[in-house]
PDB file of C-alpha atoms and ligand atoms in Angstrom:
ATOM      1  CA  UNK A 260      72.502 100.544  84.063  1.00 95.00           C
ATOM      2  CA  UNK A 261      70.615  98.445  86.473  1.00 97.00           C
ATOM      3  CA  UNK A 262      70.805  94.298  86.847  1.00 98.00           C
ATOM      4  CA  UNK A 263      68.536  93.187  89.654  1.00 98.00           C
ATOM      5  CA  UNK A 264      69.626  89.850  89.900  1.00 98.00           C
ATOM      6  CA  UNK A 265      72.768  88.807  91.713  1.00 98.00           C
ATOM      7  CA  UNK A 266      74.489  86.710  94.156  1.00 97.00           C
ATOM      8  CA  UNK A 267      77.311  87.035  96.995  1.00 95.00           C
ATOM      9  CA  UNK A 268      79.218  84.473  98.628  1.00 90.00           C
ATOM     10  CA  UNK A 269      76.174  84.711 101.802  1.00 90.00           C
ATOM     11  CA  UNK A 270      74.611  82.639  99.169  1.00 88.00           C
ATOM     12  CA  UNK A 271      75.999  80.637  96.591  1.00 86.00           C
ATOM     13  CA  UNK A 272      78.317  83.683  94.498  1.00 91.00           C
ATOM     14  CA  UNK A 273      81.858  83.853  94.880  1.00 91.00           C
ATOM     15  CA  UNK A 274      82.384  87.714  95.639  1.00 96.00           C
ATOM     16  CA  UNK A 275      81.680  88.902  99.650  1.00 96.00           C
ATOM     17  CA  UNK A 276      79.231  91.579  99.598  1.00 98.00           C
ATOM     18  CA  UNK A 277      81.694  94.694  99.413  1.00 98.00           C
ATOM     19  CA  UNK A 278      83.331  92.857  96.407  1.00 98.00           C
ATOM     20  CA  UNK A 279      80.153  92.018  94.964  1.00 98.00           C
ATOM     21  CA  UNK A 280      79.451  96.324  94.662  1.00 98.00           C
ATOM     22  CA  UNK A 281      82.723  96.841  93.693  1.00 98.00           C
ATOM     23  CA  UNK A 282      82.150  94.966  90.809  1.00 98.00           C
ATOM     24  CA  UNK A 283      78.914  96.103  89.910  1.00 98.00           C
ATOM     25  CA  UNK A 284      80.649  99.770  90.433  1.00 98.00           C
ATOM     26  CA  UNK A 285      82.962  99.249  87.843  1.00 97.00           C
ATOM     27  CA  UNK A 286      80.939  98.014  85.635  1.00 97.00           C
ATOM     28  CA  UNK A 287      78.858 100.686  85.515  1.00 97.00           C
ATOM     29  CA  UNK A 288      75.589  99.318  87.400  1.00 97.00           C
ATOM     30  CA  UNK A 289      73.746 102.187  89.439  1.00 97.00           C
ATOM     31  CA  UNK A 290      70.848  99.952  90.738  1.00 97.00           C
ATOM     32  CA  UNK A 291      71.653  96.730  91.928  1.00 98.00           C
ATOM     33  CA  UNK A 292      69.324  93.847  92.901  1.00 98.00           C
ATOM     34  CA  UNK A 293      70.986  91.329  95.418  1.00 98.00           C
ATOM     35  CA  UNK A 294      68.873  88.491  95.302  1.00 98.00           C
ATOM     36  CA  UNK A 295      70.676  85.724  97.326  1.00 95.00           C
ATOM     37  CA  UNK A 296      69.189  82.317  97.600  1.00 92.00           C
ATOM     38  CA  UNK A 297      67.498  81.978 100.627  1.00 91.00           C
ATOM     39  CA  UNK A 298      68.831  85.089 102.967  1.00 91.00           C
ATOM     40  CA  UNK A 299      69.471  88.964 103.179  1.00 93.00           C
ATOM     41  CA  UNK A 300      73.136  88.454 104.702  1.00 92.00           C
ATOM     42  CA  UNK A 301      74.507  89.533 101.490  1.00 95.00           C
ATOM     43  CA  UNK A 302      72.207  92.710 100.843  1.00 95.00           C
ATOM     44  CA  UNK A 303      72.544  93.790 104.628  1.00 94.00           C
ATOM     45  CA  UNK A 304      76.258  93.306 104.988  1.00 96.00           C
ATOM     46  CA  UNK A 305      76.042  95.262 101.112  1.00 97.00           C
ATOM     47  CA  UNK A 306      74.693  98.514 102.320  1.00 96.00           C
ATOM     48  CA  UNK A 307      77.784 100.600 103.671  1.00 97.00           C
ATOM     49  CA  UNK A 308      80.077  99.464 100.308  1.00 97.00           C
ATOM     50  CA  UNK A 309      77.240 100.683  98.435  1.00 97.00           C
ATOM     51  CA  UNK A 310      76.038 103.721 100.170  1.00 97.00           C
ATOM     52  CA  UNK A 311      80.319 104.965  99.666  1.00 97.00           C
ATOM     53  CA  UNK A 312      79.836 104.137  95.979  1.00 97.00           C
ATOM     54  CA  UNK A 313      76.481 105.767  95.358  1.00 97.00           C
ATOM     55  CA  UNK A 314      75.372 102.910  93.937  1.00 97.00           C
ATOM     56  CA  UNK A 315      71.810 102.027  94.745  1.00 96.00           C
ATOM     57  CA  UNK A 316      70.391  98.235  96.507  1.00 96.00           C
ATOM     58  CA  UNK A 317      67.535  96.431  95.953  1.00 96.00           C
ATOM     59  CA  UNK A 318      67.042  94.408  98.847  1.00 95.00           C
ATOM     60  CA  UNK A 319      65.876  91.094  97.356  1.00 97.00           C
ATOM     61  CA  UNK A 320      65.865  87.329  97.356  1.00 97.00           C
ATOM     62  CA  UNK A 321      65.754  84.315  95.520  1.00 97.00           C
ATOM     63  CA  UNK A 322      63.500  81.144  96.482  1.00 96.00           C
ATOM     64  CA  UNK A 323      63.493  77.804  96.162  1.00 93.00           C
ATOM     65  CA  UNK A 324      60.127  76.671  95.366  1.00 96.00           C
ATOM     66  CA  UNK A 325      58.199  73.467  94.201  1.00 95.00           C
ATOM     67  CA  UNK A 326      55.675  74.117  91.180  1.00 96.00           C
ATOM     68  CA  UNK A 327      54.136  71.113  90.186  1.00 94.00           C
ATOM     69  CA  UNK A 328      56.986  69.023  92.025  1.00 90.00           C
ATOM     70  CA  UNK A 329      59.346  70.693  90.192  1.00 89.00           C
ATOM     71  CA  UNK A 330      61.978  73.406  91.450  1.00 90.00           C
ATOM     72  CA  UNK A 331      60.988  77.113  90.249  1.00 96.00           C
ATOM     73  CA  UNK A 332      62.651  80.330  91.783  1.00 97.00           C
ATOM     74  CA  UNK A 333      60.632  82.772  92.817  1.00 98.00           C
ATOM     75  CA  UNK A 334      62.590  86.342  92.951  1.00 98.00           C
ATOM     76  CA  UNK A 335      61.473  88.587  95.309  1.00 98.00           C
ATOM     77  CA  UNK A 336      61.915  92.793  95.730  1.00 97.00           C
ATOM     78  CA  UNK A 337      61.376  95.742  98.071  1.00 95.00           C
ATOM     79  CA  UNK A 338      60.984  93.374 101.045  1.00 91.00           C
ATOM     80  CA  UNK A 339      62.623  96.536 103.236  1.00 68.00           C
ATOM     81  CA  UNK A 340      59.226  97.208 104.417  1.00 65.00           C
ATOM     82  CA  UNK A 341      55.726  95.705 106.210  1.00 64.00           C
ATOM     83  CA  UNK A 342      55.558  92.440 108.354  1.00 66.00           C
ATOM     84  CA  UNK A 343      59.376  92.255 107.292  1.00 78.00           C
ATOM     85  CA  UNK A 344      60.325  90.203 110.968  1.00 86.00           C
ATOM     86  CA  UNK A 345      57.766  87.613 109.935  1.00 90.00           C
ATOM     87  CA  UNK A 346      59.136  87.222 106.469  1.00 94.00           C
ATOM     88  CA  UNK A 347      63.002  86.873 108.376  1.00 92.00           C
ATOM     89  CA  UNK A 348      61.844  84.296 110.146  1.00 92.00           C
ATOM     90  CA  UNK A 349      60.282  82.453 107.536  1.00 95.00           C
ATOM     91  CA  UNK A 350      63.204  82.606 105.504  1.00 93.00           C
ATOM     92  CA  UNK A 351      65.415  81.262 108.520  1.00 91.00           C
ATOM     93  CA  UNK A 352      63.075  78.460 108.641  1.00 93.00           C
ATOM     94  CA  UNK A 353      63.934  77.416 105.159  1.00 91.00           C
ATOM     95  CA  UNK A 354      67.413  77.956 105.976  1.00 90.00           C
ATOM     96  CA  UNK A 355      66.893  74.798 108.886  1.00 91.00           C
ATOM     97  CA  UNK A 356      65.199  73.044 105.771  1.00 92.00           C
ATOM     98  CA  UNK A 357      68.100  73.647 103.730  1.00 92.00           C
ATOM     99  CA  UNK A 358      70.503  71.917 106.099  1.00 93.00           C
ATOM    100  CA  UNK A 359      68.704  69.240 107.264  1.00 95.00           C
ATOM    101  CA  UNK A 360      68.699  68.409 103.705  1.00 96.00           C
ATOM    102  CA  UNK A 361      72.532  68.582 103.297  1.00 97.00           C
ATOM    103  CA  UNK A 362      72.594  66.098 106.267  1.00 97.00           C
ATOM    104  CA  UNK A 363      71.440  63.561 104.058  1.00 98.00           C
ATOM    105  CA  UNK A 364      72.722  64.364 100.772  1.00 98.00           C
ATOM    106  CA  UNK A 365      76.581  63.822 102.872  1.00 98.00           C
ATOM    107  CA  UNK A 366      75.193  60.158 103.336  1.00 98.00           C
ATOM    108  CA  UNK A 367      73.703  59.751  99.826  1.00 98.00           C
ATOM    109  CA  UNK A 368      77.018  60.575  98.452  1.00 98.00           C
ATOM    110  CA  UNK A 369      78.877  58.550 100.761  1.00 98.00           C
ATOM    111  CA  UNK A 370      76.592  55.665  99.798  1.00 97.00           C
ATOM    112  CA  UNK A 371      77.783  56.277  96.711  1.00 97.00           C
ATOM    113  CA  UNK A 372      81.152  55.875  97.008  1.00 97.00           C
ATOM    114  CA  UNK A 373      82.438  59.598  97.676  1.00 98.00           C
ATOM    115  CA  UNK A 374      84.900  60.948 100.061  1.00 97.00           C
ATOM    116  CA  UNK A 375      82.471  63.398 101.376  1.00 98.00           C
ATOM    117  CA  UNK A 376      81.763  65.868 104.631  1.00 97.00           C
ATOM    118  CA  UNK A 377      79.216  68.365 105.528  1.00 97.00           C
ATOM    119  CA  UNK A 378      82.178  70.013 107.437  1.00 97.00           C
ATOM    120  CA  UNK A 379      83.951  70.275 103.697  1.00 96.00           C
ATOM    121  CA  UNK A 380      80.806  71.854 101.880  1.00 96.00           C
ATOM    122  CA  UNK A 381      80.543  74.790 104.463  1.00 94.00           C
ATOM    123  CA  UNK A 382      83.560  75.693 104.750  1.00 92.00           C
ATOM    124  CA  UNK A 383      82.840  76.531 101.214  1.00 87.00           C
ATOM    125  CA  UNK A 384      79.063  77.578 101.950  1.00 85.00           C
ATOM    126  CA  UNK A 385      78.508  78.495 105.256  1.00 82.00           C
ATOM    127  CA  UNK A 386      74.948  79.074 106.054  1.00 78.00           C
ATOM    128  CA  UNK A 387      73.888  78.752 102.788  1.00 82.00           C
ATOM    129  CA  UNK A 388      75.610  75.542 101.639  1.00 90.00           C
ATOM    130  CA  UNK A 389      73.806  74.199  98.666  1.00 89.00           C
ATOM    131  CA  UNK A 390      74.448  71.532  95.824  1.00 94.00           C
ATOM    132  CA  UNK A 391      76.936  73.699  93.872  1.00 90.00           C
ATOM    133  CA  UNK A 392      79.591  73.335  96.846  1.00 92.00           C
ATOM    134  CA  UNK A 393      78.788  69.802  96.646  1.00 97.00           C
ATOM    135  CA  UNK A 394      79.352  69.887  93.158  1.00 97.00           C
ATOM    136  CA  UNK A 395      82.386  71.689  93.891  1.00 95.00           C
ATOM    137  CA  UNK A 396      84.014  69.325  95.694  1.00 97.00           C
ATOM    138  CA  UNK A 397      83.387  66.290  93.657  1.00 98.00           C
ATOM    139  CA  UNK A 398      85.248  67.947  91.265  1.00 98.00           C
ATOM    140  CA  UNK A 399      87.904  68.841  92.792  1.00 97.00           C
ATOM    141  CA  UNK A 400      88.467  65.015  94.096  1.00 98.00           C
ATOM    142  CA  UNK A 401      88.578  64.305  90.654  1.00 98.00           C
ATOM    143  CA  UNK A 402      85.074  62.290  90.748  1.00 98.00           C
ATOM    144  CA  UNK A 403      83.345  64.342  88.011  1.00 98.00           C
ATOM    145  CA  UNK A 404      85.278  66.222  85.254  1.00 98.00           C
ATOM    146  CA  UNK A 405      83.253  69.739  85.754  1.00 97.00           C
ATOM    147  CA  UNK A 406      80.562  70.928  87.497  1.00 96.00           C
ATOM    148  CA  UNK A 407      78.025  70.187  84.355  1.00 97.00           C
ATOM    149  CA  UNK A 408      78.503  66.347  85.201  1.00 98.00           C
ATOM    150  CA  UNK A 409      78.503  66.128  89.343  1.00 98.00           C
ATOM    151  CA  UNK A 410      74.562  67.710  88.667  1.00 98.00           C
ATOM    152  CA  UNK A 411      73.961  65.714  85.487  1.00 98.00           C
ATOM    153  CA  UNK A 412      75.463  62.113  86.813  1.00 97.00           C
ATOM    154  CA  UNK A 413      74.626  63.023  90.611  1.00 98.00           C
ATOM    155  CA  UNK A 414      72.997  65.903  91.789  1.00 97.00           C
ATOM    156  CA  UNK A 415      69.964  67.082  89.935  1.00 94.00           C
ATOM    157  CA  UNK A 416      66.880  66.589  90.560  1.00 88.00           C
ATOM    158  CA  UNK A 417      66.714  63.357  88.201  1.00 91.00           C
ATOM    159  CA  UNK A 418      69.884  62.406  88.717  1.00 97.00           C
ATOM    160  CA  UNK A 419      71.019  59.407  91.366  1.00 96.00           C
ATOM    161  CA  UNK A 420      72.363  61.251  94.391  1.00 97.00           C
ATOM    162  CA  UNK A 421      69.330  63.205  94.592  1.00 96.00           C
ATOM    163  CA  UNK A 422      67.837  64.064  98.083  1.00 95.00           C
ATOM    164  CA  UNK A 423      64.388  65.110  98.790  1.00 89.00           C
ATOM    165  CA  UNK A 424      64.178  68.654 100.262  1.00 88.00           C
ATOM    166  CA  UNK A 425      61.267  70.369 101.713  1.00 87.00           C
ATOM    167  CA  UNK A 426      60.220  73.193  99.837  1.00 90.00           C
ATOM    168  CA  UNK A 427      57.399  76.044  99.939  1.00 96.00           C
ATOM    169  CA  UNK A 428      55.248  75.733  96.867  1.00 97.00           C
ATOM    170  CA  UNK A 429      55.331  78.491  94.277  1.00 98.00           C
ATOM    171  CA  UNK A 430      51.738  79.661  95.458  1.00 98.00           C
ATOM    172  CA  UNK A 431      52.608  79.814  99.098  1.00 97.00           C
ATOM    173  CA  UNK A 432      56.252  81.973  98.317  1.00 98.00           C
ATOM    174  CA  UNK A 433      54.543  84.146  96.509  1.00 98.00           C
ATOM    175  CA  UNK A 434      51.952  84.640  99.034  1.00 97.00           C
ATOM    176  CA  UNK A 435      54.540  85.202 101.672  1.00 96.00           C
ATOM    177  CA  UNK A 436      56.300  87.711  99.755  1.00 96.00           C
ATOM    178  CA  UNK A 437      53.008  90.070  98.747  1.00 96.00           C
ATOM    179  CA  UNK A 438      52.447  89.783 102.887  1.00 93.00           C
ATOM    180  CA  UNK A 439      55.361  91.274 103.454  1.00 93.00           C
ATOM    181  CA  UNK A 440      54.940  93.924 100.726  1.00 92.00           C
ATOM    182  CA  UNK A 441      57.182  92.732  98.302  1.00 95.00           C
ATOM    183  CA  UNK A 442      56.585  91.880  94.428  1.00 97.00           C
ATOM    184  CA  UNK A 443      56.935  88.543  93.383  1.00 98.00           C
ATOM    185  CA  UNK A 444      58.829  87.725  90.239  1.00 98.00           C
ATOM    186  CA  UNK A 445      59.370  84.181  88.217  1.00 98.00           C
ATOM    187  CA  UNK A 446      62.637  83.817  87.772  1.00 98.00           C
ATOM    188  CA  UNK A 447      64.737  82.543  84.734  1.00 98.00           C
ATOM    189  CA  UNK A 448      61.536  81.212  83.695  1.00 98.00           C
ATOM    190  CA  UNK A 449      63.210  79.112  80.909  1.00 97.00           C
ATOM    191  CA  UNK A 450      64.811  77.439  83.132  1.00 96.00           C
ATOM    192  CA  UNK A 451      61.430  76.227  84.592  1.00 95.00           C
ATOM    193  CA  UNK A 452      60.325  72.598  84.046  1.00 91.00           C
ATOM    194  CA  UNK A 453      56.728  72.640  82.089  1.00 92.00           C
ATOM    195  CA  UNK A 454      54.993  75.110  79.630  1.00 95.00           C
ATOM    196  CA  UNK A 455      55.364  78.388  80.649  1.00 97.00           C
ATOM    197  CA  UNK A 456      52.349  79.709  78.334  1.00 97.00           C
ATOM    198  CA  UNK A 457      49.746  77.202  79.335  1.00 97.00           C
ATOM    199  CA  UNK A 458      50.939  77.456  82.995  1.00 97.00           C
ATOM    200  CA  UNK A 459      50.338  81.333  83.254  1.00 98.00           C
ATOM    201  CA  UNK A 460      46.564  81.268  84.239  1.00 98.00           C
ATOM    202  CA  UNK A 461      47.624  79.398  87.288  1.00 97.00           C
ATOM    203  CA  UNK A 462      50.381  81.406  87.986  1.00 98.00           C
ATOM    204  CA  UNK A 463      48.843  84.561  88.172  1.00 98.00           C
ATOM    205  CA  UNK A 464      46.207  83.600  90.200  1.00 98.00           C
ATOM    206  CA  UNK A 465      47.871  82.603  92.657  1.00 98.00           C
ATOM    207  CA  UNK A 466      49.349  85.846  92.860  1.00 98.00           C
ATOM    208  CA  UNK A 467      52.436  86.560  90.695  1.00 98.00           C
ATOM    209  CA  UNK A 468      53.313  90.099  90.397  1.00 98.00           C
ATOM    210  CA  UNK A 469      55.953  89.978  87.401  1.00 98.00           C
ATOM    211  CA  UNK A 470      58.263  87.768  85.219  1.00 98.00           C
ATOM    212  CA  UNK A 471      61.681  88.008  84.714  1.00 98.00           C
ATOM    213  CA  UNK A 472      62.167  88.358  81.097  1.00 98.00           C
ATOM    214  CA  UNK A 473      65.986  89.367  81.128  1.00 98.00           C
ATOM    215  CA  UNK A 474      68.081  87.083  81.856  1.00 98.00           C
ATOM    216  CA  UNK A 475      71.898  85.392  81.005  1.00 97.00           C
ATOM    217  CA  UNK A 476      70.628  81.976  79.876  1.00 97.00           C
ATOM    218  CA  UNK A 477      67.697  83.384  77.685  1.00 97.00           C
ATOM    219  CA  UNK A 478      68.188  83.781  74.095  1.00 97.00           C
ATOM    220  CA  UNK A 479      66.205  87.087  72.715  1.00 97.00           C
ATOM    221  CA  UNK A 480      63.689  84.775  71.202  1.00 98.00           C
ATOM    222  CA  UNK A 481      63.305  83.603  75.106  1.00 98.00           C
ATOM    223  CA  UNK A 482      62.721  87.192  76.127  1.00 98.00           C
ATOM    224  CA  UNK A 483      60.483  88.240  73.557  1.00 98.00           C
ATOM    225  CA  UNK A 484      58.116  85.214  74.352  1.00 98.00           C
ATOM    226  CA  UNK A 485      58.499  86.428  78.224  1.00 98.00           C
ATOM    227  CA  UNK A 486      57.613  90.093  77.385  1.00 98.00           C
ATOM    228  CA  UNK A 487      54.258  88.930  75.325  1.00 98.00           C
ATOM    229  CA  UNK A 488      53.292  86.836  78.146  1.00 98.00           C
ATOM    230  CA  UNK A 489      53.769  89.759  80.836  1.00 98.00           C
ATOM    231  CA  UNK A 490      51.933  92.201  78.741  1.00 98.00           C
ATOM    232  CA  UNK A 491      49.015  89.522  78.044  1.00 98.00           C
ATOM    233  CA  UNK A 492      48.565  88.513  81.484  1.00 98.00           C
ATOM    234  CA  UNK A 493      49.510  92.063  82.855  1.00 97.00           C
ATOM    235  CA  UNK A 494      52.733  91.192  84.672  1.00 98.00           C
ATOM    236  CA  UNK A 495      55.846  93.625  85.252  1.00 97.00           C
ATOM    237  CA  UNK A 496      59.150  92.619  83.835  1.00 98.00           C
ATOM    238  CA  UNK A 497      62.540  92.247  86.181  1.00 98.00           C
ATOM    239  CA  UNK A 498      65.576  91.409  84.705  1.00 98.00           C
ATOM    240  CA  UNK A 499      68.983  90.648  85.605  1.00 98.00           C
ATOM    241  CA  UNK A 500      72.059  89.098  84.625  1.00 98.00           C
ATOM    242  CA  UNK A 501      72.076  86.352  87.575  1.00 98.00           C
ATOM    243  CA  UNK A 502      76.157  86.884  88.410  1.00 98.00           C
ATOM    244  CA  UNK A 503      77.237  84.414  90.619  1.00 96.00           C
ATOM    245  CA  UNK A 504      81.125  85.722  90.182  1.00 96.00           C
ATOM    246  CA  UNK A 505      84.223  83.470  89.474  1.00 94.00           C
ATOM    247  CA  UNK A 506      82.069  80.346  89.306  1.00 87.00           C
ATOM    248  CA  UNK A 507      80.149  81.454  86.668  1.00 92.00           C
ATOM    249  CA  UNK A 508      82.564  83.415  84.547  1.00 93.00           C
ATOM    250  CA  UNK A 509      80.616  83.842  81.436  1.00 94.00           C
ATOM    251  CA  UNK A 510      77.789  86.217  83.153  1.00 96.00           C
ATOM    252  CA  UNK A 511      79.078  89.484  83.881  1.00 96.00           C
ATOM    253  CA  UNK A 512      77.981  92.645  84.767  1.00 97.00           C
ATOM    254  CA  UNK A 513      77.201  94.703  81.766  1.00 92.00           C
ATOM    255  CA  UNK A 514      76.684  91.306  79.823  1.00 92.00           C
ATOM    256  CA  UNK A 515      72.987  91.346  79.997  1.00 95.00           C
ATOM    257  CA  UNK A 516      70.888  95.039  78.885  1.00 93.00           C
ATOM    258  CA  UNK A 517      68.067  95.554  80.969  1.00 96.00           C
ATOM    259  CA  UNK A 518      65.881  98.490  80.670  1.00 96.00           C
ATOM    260  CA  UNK A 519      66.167 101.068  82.709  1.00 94.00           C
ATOM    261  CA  UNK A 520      62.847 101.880  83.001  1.00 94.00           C
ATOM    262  CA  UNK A 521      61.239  98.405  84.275  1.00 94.00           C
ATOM    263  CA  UNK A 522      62.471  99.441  88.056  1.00 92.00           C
ATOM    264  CA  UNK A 523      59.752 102.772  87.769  1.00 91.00           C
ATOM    265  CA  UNK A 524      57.250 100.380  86.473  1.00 90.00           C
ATOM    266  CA  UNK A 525      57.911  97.838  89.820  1.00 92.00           C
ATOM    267  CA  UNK A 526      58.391 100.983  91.636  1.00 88.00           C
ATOM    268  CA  UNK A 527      54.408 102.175  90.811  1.00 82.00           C
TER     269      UNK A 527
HETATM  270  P1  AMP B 239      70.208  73.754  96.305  1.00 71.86           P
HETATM  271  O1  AMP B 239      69.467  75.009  96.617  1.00 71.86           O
HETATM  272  O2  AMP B 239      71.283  73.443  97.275  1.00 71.86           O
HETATM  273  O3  AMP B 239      69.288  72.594  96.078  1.00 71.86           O
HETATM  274  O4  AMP B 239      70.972  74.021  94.929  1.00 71.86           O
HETATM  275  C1  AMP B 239      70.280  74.659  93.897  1.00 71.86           C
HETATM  276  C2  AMP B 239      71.255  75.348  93.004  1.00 71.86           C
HETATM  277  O5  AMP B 239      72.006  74.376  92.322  1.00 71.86           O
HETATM  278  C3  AMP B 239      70.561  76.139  91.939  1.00 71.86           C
HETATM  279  O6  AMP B 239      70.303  77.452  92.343  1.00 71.86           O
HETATM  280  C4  AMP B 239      71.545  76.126  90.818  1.00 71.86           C
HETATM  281  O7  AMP B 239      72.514  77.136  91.009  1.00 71.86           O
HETATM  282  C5  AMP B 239      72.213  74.800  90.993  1.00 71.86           C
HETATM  283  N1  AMP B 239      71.644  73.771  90.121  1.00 71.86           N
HETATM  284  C6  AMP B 239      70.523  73.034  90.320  1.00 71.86           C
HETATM  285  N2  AMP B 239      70.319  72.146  89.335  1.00 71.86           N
HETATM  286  C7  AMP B 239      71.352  72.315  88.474  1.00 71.86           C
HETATM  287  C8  AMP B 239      71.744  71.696  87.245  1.00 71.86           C
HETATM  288  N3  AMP B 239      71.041  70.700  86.695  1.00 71.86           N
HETATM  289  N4  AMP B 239      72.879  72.141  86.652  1.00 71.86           N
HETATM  290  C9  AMP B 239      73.611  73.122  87.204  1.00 71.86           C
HETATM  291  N5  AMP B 239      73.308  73.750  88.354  1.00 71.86           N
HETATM  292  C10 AMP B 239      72.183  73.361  88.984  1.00 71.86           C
HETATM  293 ZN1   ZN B 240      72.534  80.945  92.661  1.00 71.86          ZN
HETATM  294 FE1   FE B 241      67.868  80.752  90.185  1.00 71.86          FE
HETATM  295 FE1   FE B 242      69.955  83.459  90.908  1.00 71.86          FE
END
């Protein structure tokens, strides 16, 4: 079985890296994408738990990009090989971008009324301390019943705490990824504001390697519209089950099928 979308705690999962292939392990995964937002930490601290299992890594990552001012991920795979310093550093760039960002979501939420510290969201995210510790924490103080409502009342994008972070648009990600030898995938592209169809034109020309048409949140209507459009336009197909651990308890490993063979088609 292979799931090429996942996520340790180096990112915003709740299982370290060795727990993270343990998991996988058990559930009978043999090829394993980790696809943290944002950094490697989790795929390079993965490799010794996962060379003792036999279980096989995809190094990969998931972006944050802007398309059409609106946040898309952008998966990318098999960045273990050219111009890979360059593509580090970029990412460690976006890492600055990330924080400078959480600087002034602290004081947006504090404006707001909220008992709230950087110092408290990374001790629960480190390096890569995003919204969903900040969601975290307003419910644990009781503000918001669950995590649904601290991003609908306060922290997505249309919603009132809302900060303005820099990101790399879809075009240039995807750019960056190819120049390090990588393929470039959409991800969850249901999750992606605007019309998928009408928008593929643009996104394949600026580049776009593959689409990931397996995925927890899409219904098998979802994916069958995602395969048509990647055999139209010519795309590959990733899939994955996007397992974030404890905090997302409903996606587990072996919840999602993906097909085997879509990892000899990237592969080619
Ligand atoms: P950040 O990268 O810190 O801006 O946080 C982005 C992450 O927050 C995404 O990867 C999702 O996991 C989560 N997220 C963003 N918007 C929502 C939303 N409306 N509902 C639930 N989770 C969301
Ligand atoms: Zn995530
Ligand atoms: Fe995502
Ligand atoms: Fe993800």
């Amino acid at each position: 079985m292979i799931d090429l979308h996942s996520h340790t705690n180096e990112s915003d999962g709740t299982c370290s890296p060795a727990q993270l292939v343990a998991e996988a392990h058990r559930a009978g995964v043999t090829i394993l994408g980790i696809t943290d937002h944002d950094t490697f930490k989790g795929y390079d601290q993965a490799l010794p738990a996962a060379a003792e299992a036999g279980l096989e890594l995809v190094c990969g990552i998931e972006l944050s990009t802007k398309l059409h001012g609106h946040s898309a991920h952008l998966l990318g795979y098999f960045l273990g090989h050219r111009n890979l310093d360059e593509f580090r550093t970029w990412v460690t760039g976006q890492q600055a971008e990330r924080r400078d960002r959480n600087v002034r979501l602290v004081v947006r939420l504090q404006e707001l009324g909220f008992d709230v510290t950087l110092a408290e969201a990374e001790a629960r995210g480190r390096g890569m301390t995003g919204r969903p510790h900040f969601a975290q924490i307003l419910v644990e103080k009781g503000y918001v019943a669950n995590l649904r409502q601290a991003f609908d009342d306060y922290l997505d994008e249309s919603a009132k705490g809302y900060v303005f972070r820099r990101e790399p648009q879809f075009a240039e990600a995807v750019a960056r990824i190819r120049a390090a030898g990588g393929i470039a995938s959409l991800a969850h592209p249901v999750r992606v504001k605007g019309d998928i169809p009408a928008l593929m034109p643009e996104l394949c020309q600026s580049g776009l390697n593959a689409i990931e048409a397996y995925h927890s949140d899409h219904t098998p209507q979802d994916t069958q519209l995602y395969l048509g459009l990647a055999s139209h336009y010519g795309l590959r197909v990733t899939g994955g089950s996007d397992y974030h651990g404890a905090i997302k308890p409903n996606v587990t490993f072996g919840s999602l099928r993906v097909p085997d063979d879509l990892l000899d088609q990237l592969r080619a």
